[in-house]
Coordinates of C-alpha atoms in Angstrom, one line a residue:
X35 CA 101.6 89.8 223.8
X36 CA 101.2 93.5 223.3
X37 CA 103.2 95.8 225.5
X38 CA 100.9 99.3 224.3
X39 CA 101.1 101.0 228.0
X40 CA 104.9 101.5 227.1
X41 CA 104.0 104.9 228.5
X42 CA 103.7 103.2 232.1
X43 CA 107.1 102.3 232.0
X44 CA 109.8 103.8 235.2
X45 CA 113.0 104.2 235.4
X46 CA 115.1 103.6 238.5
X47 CA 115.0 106.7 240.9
X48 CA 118.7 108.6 241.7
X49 CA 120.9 107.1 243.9
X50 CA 120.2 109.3 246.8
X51 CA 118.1 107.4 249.1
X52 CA 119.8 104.4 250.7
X53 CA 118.4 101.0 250.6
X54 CA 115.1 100.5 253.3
X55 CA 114.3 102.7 255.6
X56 CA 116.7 105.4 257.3
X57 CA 117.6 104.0 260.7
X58 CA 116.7 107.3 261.9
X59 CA 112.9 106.7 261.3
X60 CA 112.5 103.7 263.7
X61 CA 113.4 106.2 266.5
X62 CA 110.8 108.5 265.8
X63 CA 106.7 108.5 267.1
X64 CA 104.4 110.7 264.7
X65 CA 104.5 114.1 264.7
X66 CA 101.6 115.6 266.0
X67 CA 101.7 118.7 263.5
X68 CA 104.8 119.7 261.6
X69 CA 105.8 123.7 260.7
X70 CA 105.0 124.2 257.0
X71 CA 107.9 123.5 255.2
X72 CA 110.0 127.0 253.8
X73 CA 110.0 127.4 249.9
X74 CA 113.1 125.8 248.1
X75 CA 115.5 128.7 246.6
X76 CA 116.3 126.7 243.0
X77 CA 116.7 127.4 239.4
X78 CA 114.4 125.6 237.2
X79 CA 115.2 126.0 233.5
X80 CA 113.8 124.6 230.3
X81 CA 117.0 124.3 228.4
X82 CA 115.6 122.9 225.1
X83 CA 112.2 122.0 223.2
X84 CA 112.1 120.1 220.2
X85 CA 109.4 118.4 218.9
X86 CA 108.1 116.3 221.8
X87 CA 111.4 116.6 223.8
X88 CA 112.1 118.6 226.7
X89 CA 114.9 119.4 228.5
X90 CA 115.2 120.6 231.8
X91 CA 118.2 122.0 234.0
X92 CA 117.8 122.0 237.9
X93 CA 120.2 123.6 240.1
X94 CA 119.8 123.8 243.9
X95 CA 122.8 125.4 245.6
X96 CA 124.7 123.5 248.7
X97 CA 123.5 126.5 251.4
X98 CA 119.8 125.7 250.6
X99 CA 120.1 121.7 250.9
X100 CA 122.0 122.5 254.3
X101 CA 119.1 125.1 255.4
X102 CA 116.1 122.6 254.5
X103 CA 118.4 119.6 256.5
X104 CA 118.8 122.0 259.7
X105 CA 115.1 122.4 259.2
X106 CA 114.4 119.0 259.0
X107 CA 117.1 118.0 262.3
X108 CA 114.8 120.6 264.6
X109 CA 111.9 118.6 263.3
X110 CA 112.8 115.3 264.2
X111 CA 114.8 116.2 266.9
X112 CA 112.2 116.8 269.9
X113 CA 111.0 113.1 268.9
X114 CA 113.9 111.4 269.0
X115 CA 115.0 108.7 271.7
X116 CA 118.8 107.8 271.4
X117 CA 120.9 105.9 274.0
X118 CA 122.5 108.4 276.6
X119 CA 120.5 111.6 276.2
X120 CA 117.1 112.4 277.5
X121 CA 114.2 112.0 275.0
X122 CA 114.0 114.8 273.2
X123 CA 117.1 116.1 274.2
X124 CA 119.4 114.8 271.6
X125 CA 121.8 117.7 269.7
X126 CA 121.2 118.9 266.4
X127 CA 124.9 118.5 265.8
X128 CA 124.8 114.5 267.3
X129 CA 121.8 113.9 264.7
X130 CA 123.3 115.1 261.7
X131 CA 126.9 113.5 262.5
X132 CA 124.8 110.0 263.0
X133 CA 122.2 110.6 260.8
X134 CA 122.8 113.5 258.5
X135 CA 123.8 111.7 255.0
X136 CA 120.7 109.7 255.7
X137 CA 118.2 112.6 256.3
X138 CA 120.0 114.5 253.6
X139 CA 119.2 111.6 250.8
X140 CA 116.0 111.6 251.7
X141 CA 115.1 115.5 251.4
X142 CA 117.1 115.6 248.1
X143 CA 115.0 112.6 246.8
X144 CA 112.2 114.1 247.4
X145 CA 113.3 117.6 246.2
X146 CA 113.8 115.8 242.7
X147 CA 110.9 114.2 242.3
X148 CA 108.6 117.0 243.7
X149 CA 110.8 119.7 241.1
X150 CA 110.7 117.4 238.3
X151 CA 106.7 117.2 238.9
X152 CA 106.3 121.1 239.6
X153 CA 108.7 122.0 236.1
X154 CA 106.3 119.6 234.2
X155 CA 103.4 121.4 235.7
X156 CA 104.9 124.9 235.0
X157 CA 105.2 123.8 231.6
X158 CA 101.9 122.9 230.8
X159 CA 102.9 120.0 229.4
X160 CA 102.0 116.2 229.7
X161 CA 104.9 113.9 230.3
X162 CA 104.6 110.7 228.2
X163 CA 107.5 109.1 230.2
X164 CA 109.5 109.2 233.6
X165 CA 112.3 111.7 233.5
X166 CA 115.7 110.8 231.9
X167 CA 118.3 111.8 235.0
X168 CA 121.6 113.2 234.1
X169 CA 123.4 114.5 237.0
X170 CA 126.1 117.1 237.2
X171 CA 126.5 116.8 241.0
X172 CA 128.6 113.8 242.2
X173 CA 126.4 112.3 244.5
X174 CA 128.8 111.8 247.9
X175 CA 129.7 115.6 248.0
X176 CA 125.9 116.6 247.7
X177 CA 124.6 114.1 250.4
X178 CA 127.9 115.7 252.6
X179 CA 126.8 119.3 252.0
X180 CA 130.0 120.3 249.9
X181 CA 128.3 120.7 246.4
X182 CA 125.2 121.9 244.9
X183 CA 123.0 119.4 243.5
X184 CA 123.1 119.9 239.7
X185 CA 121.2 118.0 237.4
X186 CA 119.1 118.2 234.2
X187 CA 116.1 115.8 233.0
X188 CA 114.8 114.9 229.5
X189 CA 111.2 113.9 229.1
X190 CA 109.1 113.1 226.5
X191 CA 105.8 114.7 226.2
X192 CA 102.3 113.4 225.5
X193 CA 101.7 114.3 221.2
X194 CA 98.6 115.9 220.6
X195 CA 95.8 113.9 218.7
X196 CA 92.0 113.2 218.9
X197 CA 91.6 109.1 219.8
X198 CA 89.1 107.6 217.8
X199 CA 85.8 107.1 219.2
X200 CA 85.7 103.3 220.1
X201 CA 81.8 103.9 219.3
X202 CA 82.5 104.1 215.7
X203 CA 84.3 101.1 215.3
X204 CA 83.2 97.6 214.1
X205 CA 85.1 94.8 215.7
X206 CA 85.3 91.3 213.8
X207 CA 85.4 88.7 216.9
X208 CA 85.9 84.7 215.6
X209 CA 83.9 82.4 217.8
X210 CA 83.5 78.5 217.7
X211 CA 81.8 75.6 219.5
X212 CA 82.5 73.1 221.6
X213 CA 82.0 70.0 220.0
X214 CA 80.8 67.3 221.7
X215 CA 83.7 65.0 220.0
X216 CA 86.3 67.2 222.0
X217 CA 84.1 66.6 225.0
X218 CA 84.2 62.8 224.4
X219 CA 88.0 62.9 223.8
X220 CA 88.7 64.8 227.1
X221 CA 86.6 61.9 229.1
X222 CA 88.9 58.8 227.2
X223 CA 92.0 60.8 228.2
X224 CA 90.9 61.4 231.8
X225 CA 90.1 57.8 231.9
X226 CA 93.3 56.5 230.7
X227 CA 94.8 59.1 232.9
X228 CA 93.2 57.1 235.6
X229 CA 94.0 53.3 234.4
X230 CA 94.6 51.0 237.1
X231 CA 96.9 47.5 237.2
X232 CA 95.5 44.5 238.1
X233 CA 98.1 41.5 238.4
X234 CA 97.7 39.2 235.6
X235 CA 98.7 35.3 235.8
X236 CA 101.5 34.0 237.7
X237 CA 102.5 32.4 233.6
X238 CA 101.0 35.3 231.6
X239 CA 103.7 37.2 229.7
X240 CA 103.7 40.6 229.8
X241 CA 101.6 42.7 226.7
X242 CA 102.2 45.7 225.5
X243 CA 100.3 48.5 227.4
X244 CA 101.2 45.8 230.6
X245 CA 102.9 47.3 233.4
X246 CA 106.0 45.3 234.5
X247 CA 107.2 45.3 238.4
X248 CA 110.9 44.7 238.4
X249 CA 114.0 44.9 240.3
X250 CA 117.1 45.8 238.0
X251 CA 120.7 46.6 238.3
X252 CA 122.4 48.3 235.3
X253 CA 126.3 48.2 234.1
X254 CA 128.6 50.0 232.0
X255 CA 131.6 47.5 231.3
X256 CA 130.8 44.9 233.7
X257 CA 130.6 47.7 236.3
X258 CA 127.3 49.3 238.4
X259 CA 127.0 52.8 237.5
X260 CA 124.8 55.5 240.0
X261 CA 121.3 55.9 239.6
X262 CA 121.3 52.1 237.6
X263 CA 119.5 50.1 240.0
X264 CA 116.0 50.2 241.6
X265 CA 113.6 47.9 243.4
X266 CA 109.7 47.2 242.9
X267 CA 109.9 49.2 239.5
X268 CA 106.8 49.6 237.8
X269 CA 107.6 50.0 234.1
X270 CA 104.7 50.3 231.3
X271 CA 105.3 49.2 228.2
X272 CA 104.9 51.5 225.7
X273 CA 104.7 54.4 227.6
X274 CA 109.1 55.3 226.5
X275 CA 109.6 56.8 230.4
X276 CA 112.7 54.8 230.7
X277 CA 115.7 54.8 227.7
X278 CA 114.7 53.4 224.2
X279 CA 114.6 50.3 224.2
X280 CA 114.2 49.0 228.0
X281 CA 110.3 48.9 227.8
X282 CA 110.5 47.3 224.1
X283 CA 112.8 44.1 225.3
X284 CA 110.5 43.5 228.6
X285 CA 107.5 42.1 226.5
X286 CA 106.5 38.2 226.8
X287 CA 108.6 38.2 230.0
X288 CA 106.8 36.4 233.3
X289 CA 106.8 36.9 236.7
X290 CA 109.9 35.0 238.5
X291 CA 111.9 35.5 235.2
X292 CA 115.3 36.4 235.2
X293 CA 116.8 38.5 232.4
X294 CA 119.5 41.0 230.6
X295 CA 118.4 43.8 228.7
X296 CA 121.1 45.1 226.2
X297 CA 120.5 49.2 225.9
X298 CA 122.3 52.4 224.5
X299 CA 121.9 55.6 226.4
X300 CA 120.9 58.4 223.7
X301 CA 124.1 60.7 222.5
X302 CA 122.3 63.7 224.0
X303 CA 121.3 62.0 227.6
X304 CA 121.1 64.0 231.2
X305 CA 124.5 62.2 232.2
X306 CA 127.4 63.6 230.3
X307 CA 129.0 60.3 232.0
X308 CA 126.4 58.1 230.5
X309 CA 125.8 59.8 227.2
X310 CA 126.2 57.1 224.5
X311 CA 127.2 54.2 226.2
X312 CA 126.0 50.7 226.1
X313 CA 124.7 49.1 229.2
X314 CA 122.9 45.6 230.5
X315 CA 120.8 45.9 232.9
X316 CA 120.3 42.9 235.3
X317 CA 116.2 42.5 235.7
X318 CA 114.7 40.1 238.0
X319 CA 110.2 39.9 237.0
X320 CA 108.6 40.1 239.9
X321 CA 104.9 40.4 238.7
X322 CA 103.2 41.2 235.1
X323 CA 99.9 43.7 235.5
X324 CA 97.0 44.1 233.1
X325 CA 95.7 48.0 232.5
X326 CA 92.0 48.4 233.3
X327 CA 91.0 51.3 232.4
X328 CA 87.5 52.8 234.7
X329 CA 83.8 52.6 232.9
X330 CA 82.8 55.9 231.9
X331 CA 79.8 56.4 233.7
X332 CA 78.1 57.9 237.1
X333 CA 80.2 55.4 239.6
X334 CA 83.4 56.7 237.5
X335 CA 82.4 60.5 238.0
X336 CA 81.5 60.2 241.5
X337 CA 84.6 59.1 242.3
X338 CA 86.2 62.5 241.8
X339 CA 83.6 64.3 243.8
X340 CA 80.8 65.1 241.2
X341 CA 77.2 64.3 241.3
X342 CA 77.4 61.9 238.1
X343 CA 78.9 61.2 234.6
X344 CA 76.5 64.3 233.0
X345 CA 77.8 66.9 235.8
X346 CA 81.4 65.9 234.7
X347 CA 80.7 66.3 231.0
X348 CA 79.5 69.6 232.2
X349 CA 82.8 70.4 233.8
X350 CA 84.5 69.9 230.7
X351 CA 82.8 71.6 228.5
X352 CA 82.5 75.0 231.2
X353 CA 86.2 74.5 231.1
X354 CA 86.4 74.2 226.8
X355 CA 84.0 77.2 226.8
X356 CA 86.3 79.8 229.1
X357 CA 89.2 78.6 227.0
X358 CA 87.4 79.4 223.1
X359 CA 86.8 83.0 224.7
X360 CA 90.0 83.7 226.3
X361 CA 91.4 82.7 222.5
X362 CA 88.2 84.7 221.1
X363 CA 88.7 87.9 223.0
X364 CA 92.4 87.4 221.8
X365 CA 91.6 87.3 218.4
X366 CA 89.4 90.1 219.0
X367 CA 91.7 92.4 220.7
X368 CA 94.3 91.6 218.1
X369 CA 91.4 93.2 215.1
X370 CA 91.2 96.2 217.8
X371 CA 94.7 96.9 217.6
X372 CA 94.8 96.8 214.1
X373 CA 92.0 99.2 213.7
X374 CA 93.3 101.4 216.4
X375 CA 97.0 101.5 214.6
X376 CA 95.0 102.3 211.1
X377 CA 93.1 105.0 212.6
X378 CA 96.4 107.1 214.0
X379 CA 98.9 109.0 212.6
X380 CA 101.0 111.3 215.0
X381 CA 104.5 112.2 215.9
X382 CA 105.8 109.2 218.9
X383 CA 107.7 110.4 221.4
X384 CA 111.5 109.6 220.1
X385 CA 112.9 108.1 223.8
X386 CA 109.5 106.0 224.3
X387 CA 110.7 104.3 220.9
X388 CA 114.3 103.9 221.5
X389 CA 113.3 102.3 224.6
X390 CA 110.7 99.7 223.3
X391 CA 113.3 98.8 220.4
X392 CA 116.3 98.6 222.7
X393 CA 113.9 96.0 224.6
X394 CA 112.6 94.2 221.5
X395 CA 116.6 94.0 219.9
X396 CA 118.0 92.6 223.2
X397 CA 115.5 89.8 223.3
X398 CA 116.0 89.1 219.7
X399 CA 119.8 89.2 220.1
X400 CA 119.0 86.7 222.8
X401 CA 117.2 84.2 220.8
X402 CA 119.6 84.4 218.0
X403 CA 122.5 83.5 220.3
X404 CA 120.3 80.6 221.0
X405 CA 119.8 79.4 218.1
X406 CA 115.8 79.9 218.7
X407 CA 114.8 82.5 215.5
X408 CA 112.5 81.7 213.0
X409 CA 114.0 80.8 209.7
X410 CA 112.4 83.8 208.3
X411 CA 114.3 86.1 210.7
X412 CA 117.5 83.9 210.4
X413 CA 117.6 84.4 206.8
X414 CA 117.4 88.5 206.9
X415 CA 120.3 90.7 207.9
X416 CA 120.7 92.8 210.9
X417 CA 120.1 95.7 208.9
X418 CA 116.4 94.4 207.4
X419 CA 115.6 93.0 210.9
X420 CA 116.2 96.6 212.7
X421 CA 114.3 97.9 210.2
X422 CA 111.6 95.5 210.8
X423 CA 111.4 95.9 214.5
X424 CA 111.9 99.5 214.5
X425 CA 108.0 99.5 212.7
X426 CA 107.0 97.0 215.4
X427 CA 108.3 99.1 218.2
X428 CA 106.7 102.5 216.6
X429 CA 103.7 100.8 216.5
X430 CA 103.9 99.1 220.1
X431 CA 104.2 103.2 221.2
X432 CA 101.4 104.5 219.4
X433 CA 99.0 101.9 220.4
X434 CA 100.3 102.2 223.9
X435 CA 99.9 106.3 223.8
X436 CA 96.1 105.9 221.9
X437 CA 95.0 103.5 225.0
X438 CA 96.3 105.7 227.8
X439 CA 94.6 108.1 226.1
X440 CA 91.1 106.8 225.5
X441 CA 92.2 105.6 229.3
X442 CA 92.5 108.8 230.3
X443 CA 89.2 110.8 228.7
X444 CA 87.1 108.1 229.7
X445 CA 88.5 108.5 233.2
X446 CA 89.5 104.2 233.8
X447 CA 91.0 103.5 237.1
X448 CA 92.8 100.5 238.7
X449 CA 92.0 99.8 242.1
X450 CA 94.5 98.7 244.8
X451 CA 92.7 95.6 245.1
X452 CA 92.9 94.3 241.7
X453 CA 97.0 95.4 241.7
X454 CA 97.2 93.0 245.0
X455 CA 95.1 90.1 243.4
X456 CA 97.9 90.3 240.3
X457 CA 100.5 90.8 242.9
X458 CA 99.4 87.7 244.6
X459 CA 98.8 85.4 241.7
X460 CA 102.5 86.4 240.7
X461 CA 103.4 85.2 243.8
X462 CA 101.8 81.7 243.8
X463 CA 104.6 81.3 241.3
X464 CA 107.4 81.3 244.5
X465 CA 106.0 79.0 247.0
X466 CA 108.1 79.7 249.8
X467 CA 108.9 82.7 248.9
X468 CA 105.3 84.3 248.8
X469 CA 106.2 86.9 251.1
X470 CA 109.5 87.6 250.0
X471 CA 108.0 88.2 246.7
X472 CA 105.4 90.6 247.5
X473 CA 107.6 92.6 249.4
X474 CA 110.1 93.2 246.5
X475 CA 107.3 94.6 244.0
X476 CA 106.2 96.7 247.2
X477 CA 109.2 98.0 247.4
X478 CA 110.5 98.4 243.5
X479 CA 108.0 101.2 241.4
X480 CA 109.2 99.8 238.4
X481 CA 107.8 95.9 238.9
X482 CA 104.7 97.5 240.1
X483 CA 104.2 99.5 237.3
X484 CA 105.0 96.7 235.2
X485 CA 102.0 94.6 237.4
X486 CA 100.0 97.6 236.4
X487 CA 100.3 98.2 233.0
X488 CA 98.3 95.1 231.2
X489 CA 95.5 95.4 234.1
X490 CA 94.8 99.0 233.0
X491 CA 95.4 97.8 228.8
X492 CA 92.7 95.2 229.5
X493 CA 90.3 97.5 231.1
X494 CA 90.8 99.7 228.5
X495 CA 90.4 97.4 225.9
X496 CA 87.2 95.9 227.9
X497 CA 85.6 100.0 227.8
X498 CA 86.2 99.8 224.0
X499 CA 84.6 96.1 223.3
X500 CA 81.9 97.5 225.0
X501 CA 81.4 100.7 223.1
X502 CA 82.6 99.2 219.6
X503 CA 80.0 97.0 217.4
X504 CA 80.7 93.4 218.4
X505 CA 80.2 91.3 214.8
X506 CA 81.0 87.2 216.1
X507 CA 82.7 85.2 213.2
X508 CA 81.8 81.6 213.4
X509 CA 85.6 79.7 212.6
X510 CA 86.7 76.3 213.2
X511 CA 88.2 75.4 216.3
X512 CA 91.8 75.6 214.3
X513 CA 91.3 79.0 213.1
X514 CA 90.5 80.1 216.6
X515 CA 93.5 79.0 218.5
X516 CA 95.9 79.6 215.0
X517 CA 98.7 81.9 216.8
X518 CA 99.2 84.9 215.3
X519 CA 102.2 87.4 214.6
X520 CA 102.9 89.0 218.1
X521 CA 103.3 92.8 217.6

């Protein structure tokens, strides 16, 4: 899947704000209207600019933090409500013992972000990523008032370039029909999905396709082993659920039969104690069951709820349909990208593409210790492969910068609501753990933004389709749904 909005992409905030909220907070009622807040003393300095680089070097010395934390004790204070002084009443000097480390992360996270914002601004620049922290300060001796908080940030900026106009662009989307066949085969396999047993003949033996209830007791060396014996066992023949050759050996048994079945686990089975021994297993035939499969017809559709056999075809084939244009519009937006990456030259941001490589590498350095590469990539070096990916990564980041932008001009917004539906659908993936779930992208920027990013890339994608000419490609089912190379 394409990752363009690599733009999007956060990194974790400094360590100055302590995990959930400041026990100091849940004391508190709203104020009722705060002092304006004095003007920070700081020194904000661009310290380099090369090509779309910046560099920036903060410096806010220890007697200011202290000042805006008095400032922000007599705020709170007259609010407060602590355990052996009268509300209201508590001493500056008690708050910031308790509470001051607390308070003071706080104001110091927020005095990063809102200087790293304002020196951006200042600059007249557009930041293509989140700041790159490098701090100077150590962190204990800032949040204790004994050190200035030091720091420098490196951002990359937005290049300059003129999108393409989606307007001019002719978009080749493959489409193909249903076939009634594919219909017809769905029905058969829903049918056989549904396939009853009736009991055959007390003397019948059992078929192939027959399903067999058993008792059986299995043993390894004259011994029962766990998990070898069970009671009123259906088995099907032919359908290889249990070990190879169990099913196979139960055919022309009938019911009241007593047998052995003589079997060899596989080398490469669950049970590291079972693995590639031989067992018997001790079956007693209790009864022998033909299949029926159900009639395909209006009885047969009713049965799961819909009017008749027509309304059920219809089912399937809404169903086939949704699917051929998911795959279309994937074959579509694939073209897209490909024009889009044609149509742009510019300089990328240098830190956007370290990132996306680092990303792509360790995933690919994870696959190869698995043993899970294509032979074509197992059979280059590591120097052609990081060439290889470095192109895929550059291109990643332009296609990502050239969206945001078209994003951007033609003013696309996300709404909360369609972040929460994502958020939710995410979470049907944790039953149980819905809530815990939802609260942990809430409460992390950078799994939210990840939520984000491919709901604004499709919507931007969806603007373009829209304004680009549409020409539909009639392919063969095959075509559609061939993958292609993900870049």
């Amino acid at each position: 899947m394409e990752r363009a909005l690599a733009a999007d992409r956060s990194r974790q905030p400094p360590p100055f704000r302590s995990p959930g909220p400041p026990p100091w907070r849940t004391t508190l009622a709203p104020s009722k209207q705060s002092a304006p807040a004095r003007k920070t003393k700081m020194d904000v300095t661009q310290t380099q600019s090369e090509g779309l680089s910046r560099t920036f070097q903060v410096h806010v010395p220890a007697s200011e933090l202290e000042a805006k934390l008095t400032e922000k004790i007599n705020e709170i204070r007259p609010q407060m409500n602590i355990r052996g002084f009268r509300p209201g009443k508590v001493p500056a000097s008690h708050v910031k013992q308790m509470y001051g480390k607390s308070i003071m992360g706080d104001l110091v996270e927020d005095l990063i972000k809102e200087t790293n914002e304002k020196a951006i601004d200042d600059a007249k620049i557009r930041a293509a990523s989140q700041p790159d922290m490098h701090f100077d300060s150590e962190v204990e001796a800032v949040l204790a008032g004994k050190a200035d908080l030091a720091y420098r940030f490196d951002v990359d900026i937005m290049p300059e370039f003129e999108p393409v106009d989606p307007a001019t662009l002719t978009i080749e989307r493959p489409v193909a029909e249903v076939s009634e066949t594919e219909i017809e085969d769905a029905l058969e396999k829903l049918a056989k999905n549904n396939t009853q047993y009736e009991p055959r003949g007390k003397t019948a033996k059992a078929r192939d396709g027959d399903a067999v209830i058993v008792d059986f007791l299995g043993k390894i060396d004259g011994e029962p082993f766990d998990g070898g014996k069970a009671e009123d066992a259906s088995v099907v023949i032919g359908a290889e659920r249990f070990i190879p050759g169990f099913e196979e050996q139960l055919v022309g048994v009938k019911a009241g039969q007593e047998t052995e079945l003589n079997v060899t686990f596989p080398d490469d089975y669950g049970s590291e104690a079972l693995a590639g021994k031989d067992a018997v297993f001790e079956v007693t035939v209790k009864e022998v069951r033909a299949p029926k499969t159900p009639e395909l017809d209006d009885d047969f559709a009713k049965g799961l709820g819909l009017e008749d056999l027509a309304a059920l075809k219809d089912m399937f084939r809404g169903q086939f349909e949704d699917q051929y244009a998911q795959a279309s519009r994937q074959k579509a937006k694939r073209v897209l990208l490909d024009a889009l990456d044609d149509a742009h030259d510019f300089e990328l941001p240098p830190k956007m593409v370290d990132q996306e490589f680092d990303q792509i590498w360790t995933q690919l350095l994870d696959e190869k210790e698995k043993g899970r590469l294509s032979e074509e990539d197992a059979a280059k070096s590591d120097g052609e492969l990081k060439d290889e990916y470095q192109k895929i990564a550059a291109r990643r980041v332009r296609l990502g910068l050239v969206l945001a932008e078209i994003g951007r001009l033609n003013d696309i917004q996300i709404t909360e609501q369609e972040v929460q539906q994502a958020v939710l659908a995410q979470a049907r993936n944790f039953p149980g753990q819905e809530r815990e779930f939802i609260q942990a992208v809430q409460n992390n920027p950078n799994v939210l933004a990840g939520i984000r990013a491919p709901i604004y890339e499709e919507k931007v994608v969806d603007h373009i389709f829209e304004q680009a000419t549409m020409a539909d490609k009639t392919v063969s089912k095959e075509d559609l749904f061939a993958e292609d190379d993900t870049l």
